[in-house]
Each structure stands twice: as structure tokens, then as C-alpha cells.
XYZ file of C-alpha atoms in Angstrom:
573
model
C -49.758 27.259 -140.664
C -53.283 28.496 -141.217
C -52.501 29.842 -144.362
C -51.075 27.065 -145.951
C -53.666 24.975 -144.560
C -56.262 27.030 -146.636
C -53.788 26.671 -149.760
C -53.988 23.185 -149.791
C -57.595 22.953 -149.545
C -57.834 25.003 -152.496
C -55.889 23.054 -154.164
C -57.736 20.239 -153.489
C -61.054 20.970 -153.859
C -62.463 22.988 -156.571
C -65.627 23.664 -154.805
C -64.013 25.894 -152.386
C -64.076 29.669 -153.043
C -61.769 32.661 -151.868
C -63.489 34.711 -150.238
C -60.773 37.403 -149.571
C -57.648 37.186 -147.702
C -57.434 33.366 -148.191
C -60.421 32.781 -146.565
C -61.873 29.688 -148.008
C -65.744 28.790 -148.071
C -67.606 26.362 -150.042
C -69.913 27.257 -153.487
C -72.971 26.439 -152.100
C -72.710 28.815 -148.871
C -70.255 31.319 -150.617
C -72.537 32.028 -153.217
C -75.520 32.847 -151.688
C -74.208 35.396 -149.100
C -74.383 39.152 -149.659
C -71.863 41.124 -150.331
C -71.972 42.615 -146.843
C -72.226 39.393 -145.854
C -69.201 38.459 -147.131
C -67.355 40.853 -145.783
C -68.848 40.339 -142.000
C -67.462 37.038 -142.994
C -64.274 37.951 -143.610
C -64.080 40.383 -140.804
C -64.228 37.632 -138.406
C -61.254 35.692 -140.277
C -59.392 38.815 -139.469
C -60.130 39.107 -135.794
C -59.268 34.534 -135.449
C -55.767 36.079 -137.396
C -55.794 38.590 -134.506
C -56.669 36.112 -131.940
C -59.285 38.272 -130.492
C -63.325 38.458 -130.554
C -65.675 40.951 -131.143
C -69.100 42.426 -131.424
C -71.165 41.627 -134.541
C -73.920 44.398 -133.915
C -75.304 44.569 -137.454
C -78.595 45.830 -137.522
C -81.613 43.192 -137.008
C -82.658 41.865 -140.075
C -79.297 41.324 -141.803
C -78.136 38.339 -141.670
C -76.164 37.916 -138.224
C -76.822 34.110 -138.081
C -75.875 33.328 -141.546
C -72.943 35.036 -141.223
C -71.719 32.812 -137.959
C -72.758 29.746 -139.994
C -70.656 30.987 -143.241
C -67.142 31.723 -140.772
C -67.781 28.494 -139.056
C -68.395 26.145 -141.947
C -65.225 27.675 -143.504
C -63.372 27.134 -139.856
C -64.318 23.556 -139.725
C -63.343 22.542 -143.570
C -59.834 24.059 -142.483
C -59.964 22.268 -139.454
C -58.847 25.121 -137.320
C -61.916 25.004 -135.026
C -63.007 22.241 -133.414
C -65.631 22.547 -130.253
C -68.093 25.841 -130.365
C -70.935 26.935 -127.986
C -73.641 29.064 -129.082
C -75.582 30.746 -126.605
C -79.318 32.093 -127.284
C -82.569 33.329 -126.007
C -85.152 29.969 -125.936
C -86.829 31.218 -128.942
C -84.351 31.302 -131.622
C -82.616 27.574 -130.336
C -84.954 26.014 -132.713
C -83.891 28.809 -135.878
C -79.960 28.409 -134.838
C -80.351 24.535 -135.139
C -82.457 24.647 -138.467
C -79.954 27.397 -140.265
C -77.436 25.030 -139.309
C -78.195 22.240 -140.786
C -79.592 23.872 -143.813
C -76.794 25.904 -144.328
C -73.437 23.482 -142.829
C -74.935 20.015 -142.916
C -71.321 18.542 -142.288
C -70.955 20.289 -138.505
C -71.917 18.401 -136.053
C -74.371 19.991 -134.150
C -75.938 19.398 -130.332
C -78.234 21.028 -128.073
C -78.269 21.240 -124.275
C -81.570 22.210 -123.380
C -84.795 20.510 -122.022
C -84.726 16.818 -122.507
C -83.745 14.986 -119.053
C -80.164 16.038 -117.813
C -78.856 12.828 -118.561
C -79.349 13.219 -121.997
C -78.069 17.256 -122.097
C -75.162 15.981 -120.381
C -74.343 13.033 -123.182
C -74.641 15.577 -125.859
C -72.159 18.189 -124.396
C -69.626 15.460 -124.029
C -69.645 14.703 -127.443
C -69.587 17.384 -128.488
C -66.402 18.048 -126.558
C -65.027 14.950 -126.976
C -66.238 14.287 -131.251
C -65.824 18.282 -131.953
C -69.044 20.325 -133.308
C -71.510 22.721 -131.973
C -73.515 22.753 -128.986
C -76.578 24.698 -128.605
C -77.456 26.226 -125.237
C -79.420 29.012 -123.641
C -79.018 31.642 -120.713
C -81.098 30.246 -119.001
C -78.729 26.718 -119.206
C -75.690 28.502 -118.504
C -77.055 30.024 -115.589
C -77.730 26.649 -113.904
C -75.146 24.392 -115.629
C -72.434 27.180 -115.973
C -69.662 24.628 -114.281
C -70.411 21.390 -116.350
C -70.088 23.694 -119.556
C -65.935 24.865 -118.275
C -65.022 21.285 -117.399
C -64.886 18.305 -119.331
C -65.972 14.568 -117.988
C -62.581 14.015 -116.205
C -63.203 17.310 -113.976
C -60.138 19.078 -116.034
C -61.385 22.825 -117.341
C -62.354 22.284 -120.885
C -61.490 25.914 -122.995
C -63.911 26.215 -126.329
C -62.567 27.588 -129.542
C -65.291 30.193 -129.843
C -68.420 31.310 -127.367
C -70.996 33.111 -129.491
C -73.917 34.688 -127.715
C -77.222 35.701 -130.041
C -78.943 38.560 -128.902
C -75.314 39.431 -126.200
C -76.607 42.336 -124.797
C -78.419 40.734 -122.262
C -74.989 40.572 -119.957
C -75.233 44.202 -119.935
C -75.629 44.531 -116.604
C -73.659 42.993 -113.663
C -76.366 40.498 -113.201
C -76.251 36.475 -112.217
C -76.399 35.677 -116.577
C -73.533 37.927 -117.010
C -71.400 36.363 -114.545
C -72.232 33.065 -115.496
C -71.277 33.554 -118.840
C -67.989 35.264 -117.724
C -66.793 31.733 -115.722
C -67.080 29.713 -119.494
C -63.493 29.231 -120.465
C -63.074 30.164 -124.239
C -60.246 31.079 -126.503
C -62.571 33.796 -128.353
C -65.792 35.482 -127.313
C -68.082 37.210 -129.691
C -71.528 38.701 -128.954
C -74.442 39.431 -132.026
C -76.692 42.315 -131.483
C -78.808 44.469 -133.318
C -78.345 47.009 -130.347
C -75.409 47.190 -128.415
C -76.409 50.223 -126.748
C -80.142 50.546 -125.134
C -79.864 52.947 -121.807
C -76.243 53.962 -121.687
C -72.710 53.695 -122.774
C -71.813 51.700 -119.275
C -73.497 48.599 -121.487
C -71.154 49.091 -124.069
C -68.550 48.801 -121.886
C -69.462 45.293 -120.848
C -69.806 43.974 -124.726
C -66.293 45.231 -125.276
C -65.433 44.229 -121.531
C -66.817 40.591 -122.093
C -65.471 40.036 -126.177
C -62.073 41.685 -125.297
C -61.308 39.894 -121.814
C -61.051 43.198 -120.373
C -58.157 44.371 -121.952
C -59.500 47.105 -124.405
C -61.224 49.485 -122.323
C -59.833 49.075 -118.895
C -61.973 49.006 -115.556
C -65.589 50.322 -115.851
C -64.560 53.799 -113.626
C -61.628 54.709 -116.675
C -64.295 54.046 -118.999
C -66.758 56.382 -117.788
C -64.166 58.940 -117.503
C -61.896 58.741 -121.076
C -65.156 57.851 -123.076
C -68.849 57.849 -121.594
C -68.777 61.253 -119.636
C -67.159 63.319 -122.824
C -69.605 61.365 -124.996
C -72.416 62.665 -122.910
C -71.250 66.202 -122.122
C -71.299 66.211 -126.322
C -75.392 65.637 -126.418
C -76.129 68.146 -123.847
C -77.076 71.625 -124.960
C -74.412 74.076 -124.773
C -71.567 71.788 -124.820
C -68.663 73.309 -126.290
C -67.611 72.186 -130.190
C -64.354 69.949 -128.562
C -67.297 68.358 -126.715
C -69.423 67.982 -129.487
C -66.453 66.801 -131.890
C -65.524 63.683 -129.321
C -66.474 60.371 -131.027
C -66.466 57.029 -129.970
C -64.350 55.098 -132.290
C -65.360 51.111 -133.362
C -62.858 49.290 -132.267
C -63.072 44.734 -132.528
C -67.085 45.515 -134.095
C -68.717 46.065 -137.081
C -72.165 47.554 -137.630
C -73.904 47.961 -140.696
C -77.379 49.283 -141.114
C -80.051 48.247 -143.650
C -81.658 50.620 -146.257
C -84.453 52.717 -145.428
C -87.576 52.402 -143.925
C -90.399 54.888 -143.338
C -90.716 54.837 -139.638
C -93.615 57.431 -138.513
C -94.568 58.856 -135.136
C -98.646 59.336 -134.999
C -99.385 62.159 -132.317
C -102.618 60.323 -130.751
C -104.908 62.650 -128.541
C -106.737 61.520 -125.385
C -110.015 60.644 -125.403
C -112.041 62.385 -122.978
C -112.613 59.905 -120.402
C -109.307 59.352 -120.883
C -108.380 62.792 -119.697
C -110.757 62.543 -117.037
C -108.860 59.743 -116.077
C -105.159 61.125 -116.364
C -106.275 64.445 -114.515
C -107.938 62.744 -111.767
C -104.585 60.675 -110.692
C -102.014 63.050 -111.575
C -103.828 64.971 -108.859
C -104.157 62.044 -106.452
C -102.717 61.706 -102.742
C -101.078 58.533 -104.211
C -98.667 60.682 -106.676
C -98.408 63.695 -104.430
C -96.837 60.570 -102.155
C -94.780 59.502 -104.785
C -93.459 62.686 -105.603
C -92.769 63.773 -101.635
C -90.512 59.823 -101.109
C -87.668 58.289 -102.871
C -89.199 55.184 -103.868
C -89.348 54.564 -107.440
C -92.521 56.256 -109.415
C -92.482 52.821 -112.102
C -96.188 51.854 -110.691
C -97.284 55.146 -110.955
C -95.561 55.883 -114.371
C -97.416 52.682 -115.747
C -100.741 53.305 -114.577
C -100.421 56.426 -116.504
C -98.837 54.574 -119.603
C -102.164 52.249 -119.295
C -104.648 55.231 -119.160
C -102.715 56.696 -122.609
C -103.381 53.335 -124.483
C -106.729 52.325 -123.053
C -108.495 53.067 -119.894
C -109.986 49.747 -119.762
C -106.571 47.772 -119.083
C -106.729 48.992 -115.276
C -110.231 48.569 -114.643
C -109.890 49.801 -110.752
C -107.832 52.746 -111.845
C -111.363 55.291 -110.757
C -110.987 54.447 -107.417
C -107.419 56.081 -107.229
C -109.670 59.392 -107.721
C -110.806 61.947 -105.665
C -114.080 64.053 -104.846
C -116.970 63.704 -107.404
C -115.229 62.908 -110.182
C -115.023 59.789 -108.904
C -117.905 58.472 -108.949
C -118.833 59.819 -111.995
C -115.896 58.335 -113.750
C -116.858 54.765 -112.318
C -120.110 54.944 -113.853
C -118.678 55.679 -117.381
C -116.392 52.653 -117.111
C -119.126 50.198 -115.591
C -117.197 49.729 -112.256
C -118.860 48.692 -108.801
C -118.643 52.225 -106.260
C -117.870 48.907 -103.936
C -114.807 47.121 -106.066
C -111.099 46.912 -104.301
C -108.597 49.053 -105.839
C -106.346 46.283 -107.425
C -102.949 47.593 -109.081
C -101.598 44.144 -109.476
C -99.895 43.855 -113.300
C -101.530 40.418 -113.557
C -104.073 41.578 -115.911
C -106.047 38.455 -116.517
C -107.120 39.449 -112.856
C -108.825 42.045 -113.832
C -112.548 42.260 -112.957
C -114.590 42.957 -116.588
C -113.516 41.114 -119.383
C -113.450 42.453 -123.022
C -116.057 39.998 -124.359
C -118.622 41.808 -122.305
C -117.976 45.106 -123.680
C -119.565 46.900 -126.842
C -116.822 47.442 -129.719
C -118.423 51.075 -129.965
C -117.594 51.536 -126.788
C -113.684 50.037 -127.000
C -113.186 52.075 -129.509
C -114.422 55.345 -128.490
C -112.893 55.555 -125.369
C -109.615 55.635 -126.159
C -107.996 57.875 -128.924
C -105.297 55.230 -130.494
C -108.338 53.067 -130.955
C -109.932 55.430 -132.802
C -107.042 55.838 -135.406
C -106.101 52.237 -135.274
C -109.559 51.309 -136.671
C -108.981 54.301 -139.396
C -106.271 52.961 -140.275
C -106.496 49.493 -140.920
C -109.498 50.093 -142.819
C -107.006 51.951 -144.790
C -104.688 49.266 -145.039
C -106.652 46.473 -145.425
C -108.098 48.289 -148.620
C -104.615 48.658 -150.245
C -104.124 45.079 -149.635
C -101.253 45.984 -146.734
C -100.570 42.731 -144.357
C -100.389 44.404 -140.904
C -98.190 43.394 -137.591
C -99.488 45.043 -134.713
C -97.441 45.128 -131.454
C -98.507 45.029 -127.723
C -96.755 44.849 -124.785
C -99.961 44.102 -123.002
C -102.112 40.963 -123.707
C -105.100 42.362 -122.735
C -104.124 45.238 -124.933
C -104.459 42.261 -127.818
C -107.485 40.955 -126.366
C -109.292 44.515 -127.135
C -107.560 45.099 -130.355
C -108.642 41.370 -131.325
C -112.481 41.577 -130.684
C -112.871 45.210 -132.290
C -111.110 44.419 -135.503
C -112.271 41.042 -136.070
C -115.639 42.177 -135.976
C -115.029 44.627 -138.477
C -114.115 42.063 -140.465
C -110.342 41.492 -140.166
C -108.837 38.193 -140.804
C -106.472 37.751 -137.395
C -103.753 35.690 -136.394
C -102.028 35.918 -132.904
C -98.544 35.095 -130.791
C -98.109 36.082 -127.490
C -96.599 35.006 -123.796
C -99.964 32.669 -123.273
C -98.710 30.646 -126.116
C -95.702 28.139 -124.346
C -94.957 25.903 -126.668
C -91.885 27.247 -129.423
C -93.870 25.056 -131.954
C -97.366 26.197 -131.477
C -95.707 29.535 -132.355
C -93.721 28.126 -135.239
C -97.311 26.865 -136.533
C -99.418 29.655 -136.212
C -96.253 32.116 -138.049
C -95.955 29.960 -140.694
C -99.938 29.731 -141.065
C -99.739 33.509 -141.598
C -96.627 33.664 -144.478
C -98.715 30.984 -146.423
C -102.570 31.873 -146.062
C -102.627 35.697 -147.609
C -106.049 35.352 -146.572
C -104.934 36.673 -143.223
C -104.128 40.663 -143.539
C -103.128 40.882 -139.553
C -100.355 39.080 -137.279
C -100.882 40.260 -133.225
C -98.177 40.036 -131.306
C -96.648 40.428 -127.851
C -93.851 42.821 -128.140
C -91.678 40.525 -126.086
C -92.143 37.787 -128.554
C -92.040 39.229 -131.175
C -88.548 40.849 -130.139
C -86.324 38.156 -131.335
C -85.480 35.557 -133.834
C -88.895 35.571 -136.033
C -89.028 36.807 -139.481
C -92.384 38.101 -140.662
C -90.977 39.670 -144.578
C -94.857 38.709 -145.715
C -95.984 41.229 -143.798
C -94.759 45.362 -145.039
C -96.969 47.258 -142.373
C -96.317 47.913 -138.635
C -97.697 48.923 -135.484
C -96.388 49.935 -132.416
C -99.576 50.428 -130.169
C -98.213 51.193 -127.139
C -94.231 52.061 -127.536
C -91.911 50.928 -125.480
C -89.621 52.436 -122.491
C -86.551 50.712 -124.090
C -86.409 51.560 -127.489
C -83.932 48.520 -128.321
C -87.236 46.264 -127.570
C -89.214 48.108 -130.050
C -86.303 47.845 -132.621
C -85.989 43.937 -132.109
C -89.934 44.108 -133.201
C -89.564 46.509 -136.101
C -86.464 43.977 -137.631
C -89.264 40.997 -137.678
C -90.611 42.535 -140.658
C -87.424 45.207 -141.995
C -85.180 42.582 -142.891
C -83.422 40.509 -145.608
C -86.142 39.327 -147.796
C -88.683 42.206 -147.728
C -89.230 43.235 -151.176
C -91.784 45.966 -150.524
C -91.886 49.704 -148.734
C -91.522 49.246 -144.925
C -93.988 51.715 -142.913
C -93.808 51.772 -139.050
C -96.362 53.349 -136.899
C -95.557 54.223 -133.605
C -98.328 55.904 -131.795
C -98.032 58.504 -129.082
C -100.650 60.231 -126.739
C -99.985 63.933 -126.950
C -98.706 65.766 -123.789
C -99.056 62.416 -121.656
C -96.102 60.460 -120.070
C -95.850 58.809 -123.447
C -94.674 61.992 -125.358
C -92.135 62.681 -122.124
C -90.516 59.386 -122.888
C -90.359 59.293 -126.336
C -88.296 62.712 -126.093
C -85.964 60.482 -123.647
C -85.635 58.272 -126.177
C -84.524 60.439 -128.846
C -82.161 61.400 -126.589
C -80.815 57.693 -126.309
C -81.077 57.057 -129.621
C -78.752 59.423 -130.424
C -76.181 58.424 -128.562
C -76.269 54.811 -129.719
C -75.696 56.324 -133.217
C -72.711 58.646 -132.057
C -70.917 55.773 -130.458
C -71.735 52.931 -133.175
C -70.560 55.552 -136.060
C -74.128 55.419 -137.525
C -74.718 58.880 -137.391
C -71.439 62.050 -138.263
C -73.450 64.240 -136.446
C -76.596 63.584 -134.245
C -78.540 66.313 -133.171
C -78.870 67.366 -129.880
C -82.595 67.430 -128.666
C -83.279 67.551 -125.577
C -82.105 67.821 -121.776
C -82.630 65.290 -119.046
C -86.722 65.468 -117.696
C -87.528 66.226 -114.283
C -89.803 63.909 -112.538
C -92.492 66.394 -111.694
C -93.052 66.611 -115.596
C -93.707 62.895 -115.835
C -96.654 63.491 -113.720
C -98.111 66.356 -115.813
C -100.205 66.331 -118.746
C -99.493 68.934 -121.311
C -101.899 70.157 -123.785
C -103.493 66.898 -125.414
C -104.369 68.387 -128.511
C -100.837 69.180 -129.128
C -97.885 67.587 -129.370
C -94.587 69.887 -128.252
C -92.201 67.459 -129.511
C -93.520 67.164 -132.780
C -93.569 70.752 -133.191
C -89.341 71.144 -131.673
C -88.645 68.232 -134.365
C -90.339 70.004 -137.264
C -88.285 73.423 -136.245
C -85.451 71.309 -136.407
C -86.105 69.242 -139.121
C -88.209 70.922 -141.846
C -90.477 69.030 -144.390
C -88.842 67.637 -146.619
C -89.982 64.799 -149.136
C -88.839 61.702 -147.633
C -89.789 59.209 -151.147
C -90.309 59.924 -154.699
C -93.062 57.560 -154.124
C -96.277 58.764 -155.298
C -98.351 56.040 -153.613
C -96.218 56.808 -150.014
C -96.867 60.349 -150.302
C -100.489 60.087 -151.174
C -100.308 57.847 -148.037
C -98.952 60.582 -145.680
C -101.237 62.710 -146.744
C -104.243 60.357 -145.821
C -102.844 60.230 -141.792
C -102.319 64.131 -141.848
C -106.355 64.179 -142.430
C -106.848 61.557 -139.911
């Protein structure tokens, strides 16, 4: 029935092209999609043949949405779909709707979010009632997640397809995830650009969620026919039938972009900086910590804050002991008499930036120092520059010292409410080259923005979850860029930073053993105690850097003269 449904079509309409398997899609979509594209396309023609869903978890910057839009326009010409919900995050509603009617101008297509509930309401009846596709978010679901599963009579309404952008946020067992789960649907797909960001438990509830639970069995016969041998395989000493299990893709499809240069710069601490790390690793606070069974997270940030900048925790001095103290109080400007104040709300923070010399911002801590190098660097060479933060205040100080060493800046971040006001100020920076630097929120920045006019990054302060700094690095490596891609992450030496990172490597790895993107990842490192968190290792030297090069030894990663030169320049820094 399908296939002669697609036959006729063809027949009728000369406009329509084959993509494969009698898949049928018109010129002007067909022939603008990748090749890749085309076959994500026709992948999920095979899995409707199937009668099963899946997980699109092509990396970021390929073309996810333009895919859906391709499978659906050709699903709706055939008439074999009629009523699809697309979940997303509140910042890409706006980019799904636009695609959408760029790309399929012929689907009907409705969103239920803000407006007054009256008027949500209206447009998720017709779209169940007139066919189409409604737009929604998690946050909707969530609250609404019963109006969505029945239709105006009270009878349970089943869609065709449920597609969630950016899927792995039902990960974890929490209130989104089972709100999703109680949305009747025939077929349930999930796009994400990283299906796996702490463990392979996650990866169980993509497959658990797309497959209706009848792939992988219960989470407990996961764990023990595919997560624990996948582990004991990354742990040193396992045995080679340990090291030879793989994780097979099964119902997903993955495909990775071409490469990038993505570089780790090994920062070192200034010296108030050290001050600062010495005098609270040695603090009755952590000796606390380490002596209860409370989580360390406070304590493990403070330190993250001290690696990037000792002014984003202003009160941190008074954590100190004996007459370091006070010395250390005086360097930073800080009242002997001021309340120790570890709340994250950082505009509550006593100085502000504005009052503070840039000679001074820079100097005191050691990323600042080689951020400044290096953007005078860049801007030089005519590089356009995204810099990530997951701090604002982080922004604030990064804003006043390089715009007053002349910078052009632009900036997005959390403060900024309105989707528009974003919209404005992203588009300002693709169209006025004038501007050589974007700053950015790494949580904004995460998802659904594409900056291609920009071919330099920074990750100032890197994050704990290396899928959030991946979301940030696809902004800019993605379909469109026409130029070199360099990513700078950097790193305090020896600090809780450089302990991290190493656990990410470790994670890392294991996303690319059990999406297929890697035949054989090394094995680096074993699981880190706690006490070492709370240590700070020689900060002129970086261990990790020094195990990777063992492992790894130079090699020339481009025949490009200018990118060598280039590497050669932050060696010397």
C-alpha cells in the first residue's frame, strides 16, 4: 500500500524525486540535501517500513533538523503521516518553526507554547483534528502532558511520530522523562549530538524510550549484558575478550563531521591564585568535607572558580587560615570585616568589575594572561572569535579587559530573556565583520544557534559535562563553515581542572566505543579518588599532557603551513 502509493505520485508529478528505495521527495528539498543527508533521510523511511523509531545522534552541526523536515515533507506528499509533535528546548522553537516553513511550506504547522492557554489549546486541536505539526517544549509537556494524549472528546489521541530535539534530556528518571513517556505515539525518535554524556545507563533510556522498551530489556539486564563488559573493557588490565566487547548500533545512526583542530592549552596558576588554592585545600572546611558523606560539589566549585579567576568568589580569603589570610585579603581589596558568602548568585557579589584595574584582571589570573595573548593574535590574522563562559561574571571580566584593548564585542547570555533580543544581537554579529568577538554563556550557546561566521573558539572555563561543551563547539563546527576550525580549551595545570579533564577523557571514550566512532579507544586512565580532587599538583606542569604525549607522539596534525606556524606561536606562549 505504501509503495504503490509512492508509485503513483511519481507518476504524477514530475517534480518528485527518488530518493532510494522508493522514497519520494520533492526537487526543491531533494536537491539541496547532502549526500549524508540523504541517506539519514532514507534511513528513517526504513525504520516507518519497520514500524519502529530510533535515535538520530548525528553529530551537532550536521543537519539533524533538515533531515526531519526532508522525511516529513516526503511523509505528508504520500499522505502516510498525518498529526506530528515535535518536542524542543525553548530556544530552538523559533529555528524548528522557521526551517519549516522555509523548507515544507505546504505542512501545516502549530505551536503550543506561551500565548494564553486558550489559544495553545485551539492550535493543538487543529492540529489534531486538520493534520500538521505542532510545536511544543519540555517544559509544555511537563505541565500539559495529559491534554497532548487526549483529543477534545476526552478519547486518547495516538500521534504518528513524537520527535524530541536535543532527546537526551530524558536521560534520567526525572519528572520530563516521565512526562514524555505518558504521550501516546505510534513512533518515537530522539535527535542528539550526544547520546552518551556520564554513562551508558543514559543510553539505555534513548533506546528504552525510541524502542518502547523492547530492545534492551529492563535497565538491571542492561547493565549486566552490555554496560558492565563495556566498562570492564576501558579499565586498565582488562583482558583482550574485555577489550574486544563492542556495543553494536542498533535503530541509530551517527555520523561525524570532518575534522577540526581542537587544542587543550595547559594554563598555570597565577600566584595569588596559588595562594588561594593552597590556603583552602588546607582549610577546616575541606578537611570536613573529606571526613562526611555529603557531596564535595561546593567545595569542588570554589576551587573550579579560583582556577579561572580569583575574583569570581570575592569572599573566598576568608575560608583561609592563619596569616595568610589576611594577607591574601589585602591583595584582593576585601574588608578583614566582610561575611563569608558562598552563595552561586554572583551578581551578589560585593566588588564589581568596573571598579577594578584591567592590569590587575589580567594579572591575577593565568588564563587571563594567555587569553589577552591570544586574541591579540587572532584579532591580527583577522580570526572572528567565540569565547565561552559558564559564568556571567566570568564575561563581565573578559568584556571590560578586552574591550579596552580595543576589541569590537558582542554578547548572549542567561541575563538576556527574550529569544528575539538574542536572535538580534546573533544576527548583528554574522552581518557587521566589524565585530571580531561573540561572548557567550555556555548554556546558551549549547543549542540550536549557528555561528559559521565565526572559525575561532574558546572554552574559558571547560565544562564538567563534556556533552555541554560539545553542544558549544557545534555552534561554530557545522554545515556551512568554510574555513579551519580551532578550539581552545584551557586548563589550569595540576588543579581540579586537569583532574576532571582526565575524567573526561575517560567518558569520552566510551561514548565513542558504544556509538562505533572510534575501532579502538585508548584506555587512559582509572577512576580518581576524592582526596586527589582536593590536591594541587605541580602548577607548572601538566601530568596529563605529558601521559597523552607518551601515548600519542607528535605527529603533524595539517599540511597547513599557516596552522602549523600557528601551533608553534602557543608553544612560545
Amino acid at each position: 500500500m505504501e509503495n504503490s502509493s509512492h508509485d503513483e505520485n511519481q507518476e504524477g508529478d514530475s517534480d518528485m524525486i527518488d530518493l532510494g528505495e522508493n522514497f519520494l521527495l520533492h526537487q526543491s528539498i531533494a536537491n539541496q540535501l547532502y549526500s549524508y543527508q540523504k541517506e539519514g533521510v532514507l534511513w528513517f523511511w526504513k525504520l516507518y517500513k519497520k514500524k519502529k523509531g530510533g535515535i538520530l545522534g548525528d553529530d551537532m552541526g550536521l543537519g539533524k533538523t533538515i533531515q526531519v523536515i526532508a522525511f516529513l515533507a516526503g511523509m505528508f506528499d504520500a499522505e502516510l503521516i498525518h498529526k506530528i509533535l515535535i518536542v524542543a528546548p525553548v530556544a530552538v522553537l523559533v529555528n524548528w518553526e522557521k526551517e519549516l516553513h522555509k523548507w515544507a511550506p505546504g505542512i501545516r504547522v502549530k505551536t503550543f507554547h506561551g500565548s494564553t492557554k486558550l489559544s495553545r489549546l485551539r492550535n493543538l486541536q487543529k492540529v489534531q483534528q486538520s493534520d500538521g505539526v505542532l510545536l511544543t517544549t519540555y517544559g509544555m509537556i511537563v505541565s500539559n502532558y495529559e491534554s497532548f494524549g487526549r483529543d477534545q472528546n476526552g478519547e486518547e489521541f495516538v500521534w504518528d511520530y513524537i520527535i524530541l530535539d536535543e532527546g537526551h534530556k530524558i536521560k534520567n528518571p526525572c519528572k520530563t522523562s516521565k512526562c514524555v513517556r505518558m504521550v501516546p505515539a505510534k513512533y518515537q525518535y530522539i535527535l542528539t549530538g550526544t547520546p552518551v554524556q556520564n554513562n551508558l545507563s543514559e543510553l539505555w533510556a534513548l533506546f528504552d524510550y525510541t524502542q518502547k522498551g523492547t530492545l534492551l530489556g529492563t535497565e538491571k539486564t542492561f547493565k549486566m549484558e552490555f554496560e558492565n563488559p563495556i566498562i570492564k573493557a576501558r579499565e586498565k588490565g582488562a583482558t583482550p575478550y574485555q577489550q574486544d566487547y563492542d556495543f553494536k548500533k542498533i535503530f541509530s545512526l551517527n555520523r561525524l563531521k570532518s575534522k577540526k583542530y581542537d587544542l587543550v592549552v595547559w594554563v598555570y596558576l597565577s600566584e595569588l591564585q596559588q595562594k588561594l588554592y593552597h590556603g583552602f585545600i588546607q582549610s577546616e572546611r575541606v578537611k570536613q568535607t573529606l571526613m562526611s558523606t555529603r557531596s564535595p560539589l561546593a567545595e569542588l566549585q570554589l576551587l573550579k572558580k579560583i582556577s579561572d579567576h580569583p575574583r569570581l568568589q570575592s569572599t573566598l580569603s576568608k575560608l583561609l587560615t592563619g596569616s595568610e589570610e589576611h594577607e591574601t585579603r589585602l591583595i584582593l581589596g576585601i574588608n578583614d570585616e566582610t561575611e563569608d558568602d558562598l552563595d552561586e548568585e554572583e551578581n551578589k557579589v560585593n566588588e564589581r568589575v568596573d571598579d577594578l584595574s584591567v592590569e590587575s584582571l589580567i594579572k591575577d589570573s593565568g588564563k587571563m594572561v594567555f587569553l589577552v595573548y591570544l586574541m591579540d593574535n587572532l584579532k591580527a590574522e583577522n580570526h572572528r572569535t567565540v569565547i565561552f563562559s559558564q559564568s556571567i561574571k566570568m564575561l563581565d571580566i573578559i568584556q571590560k579587559v578586552l574591550s579596552e584593548l580595543g576589541h569590537l564585542i558582542l554578547r548572549v547570555d542567561g541575563r538576556m530573556k527574550n529569544p528575539q533580543d538574542r536572535e538580534n544581537v546573533l544576527d548583528k554579529f554574522k552581518e557587521d565583520l566589524r565585530y571580531n568577538v561573540l561572548l557567550m554563556t555556555t548554556q546558551i550557546g549549547s543549542v540550536g544557534i549557528t555561528l559559521t561566521c565565526a572559525n575561532r573558539l574558546v572554552i574559558f572555563d571547560p565544562s564538567w559535562n563534556p556533552g555541554t561543551d560539545a553542544q558549544a563547539v557545534d555552534r561554530v563546527y557545522r554545515i556551512g563553515q568554510e574555513k579551519d576550525v580551532v578550539v581552545y580549551r584551557l586548563v589550569t595545570c595540576g588543579s581540579v581542572e586537569e583532574k576532571i579533564y582526565r575524567k573526561q577523557i575517560f567518558k569520552n571514550a566510551i561514548m565513542k566505543q558504544t556509538t562505533g566512532a572510534s575501532d579502538n579507544p585508548y584506555r587512559y586512565f582509572t577512576n580518581l579518588e576524592l582526596r586527589e580532587l582536593f590536591s594541587l599538583d605541580n602548577p607548572r606542569i601538566s601530568t596529563t599532557q605529558i601521559q597523552l604525549q607518551e601515548m600519542h607522539p607528535y605527529r603533524k596534525v595539517s599540511e597547513s603551513i599557516e596552522f602549523e606556524r600557528h601551533l608553534q606561536f602557543l608553544n612560545n606562549s
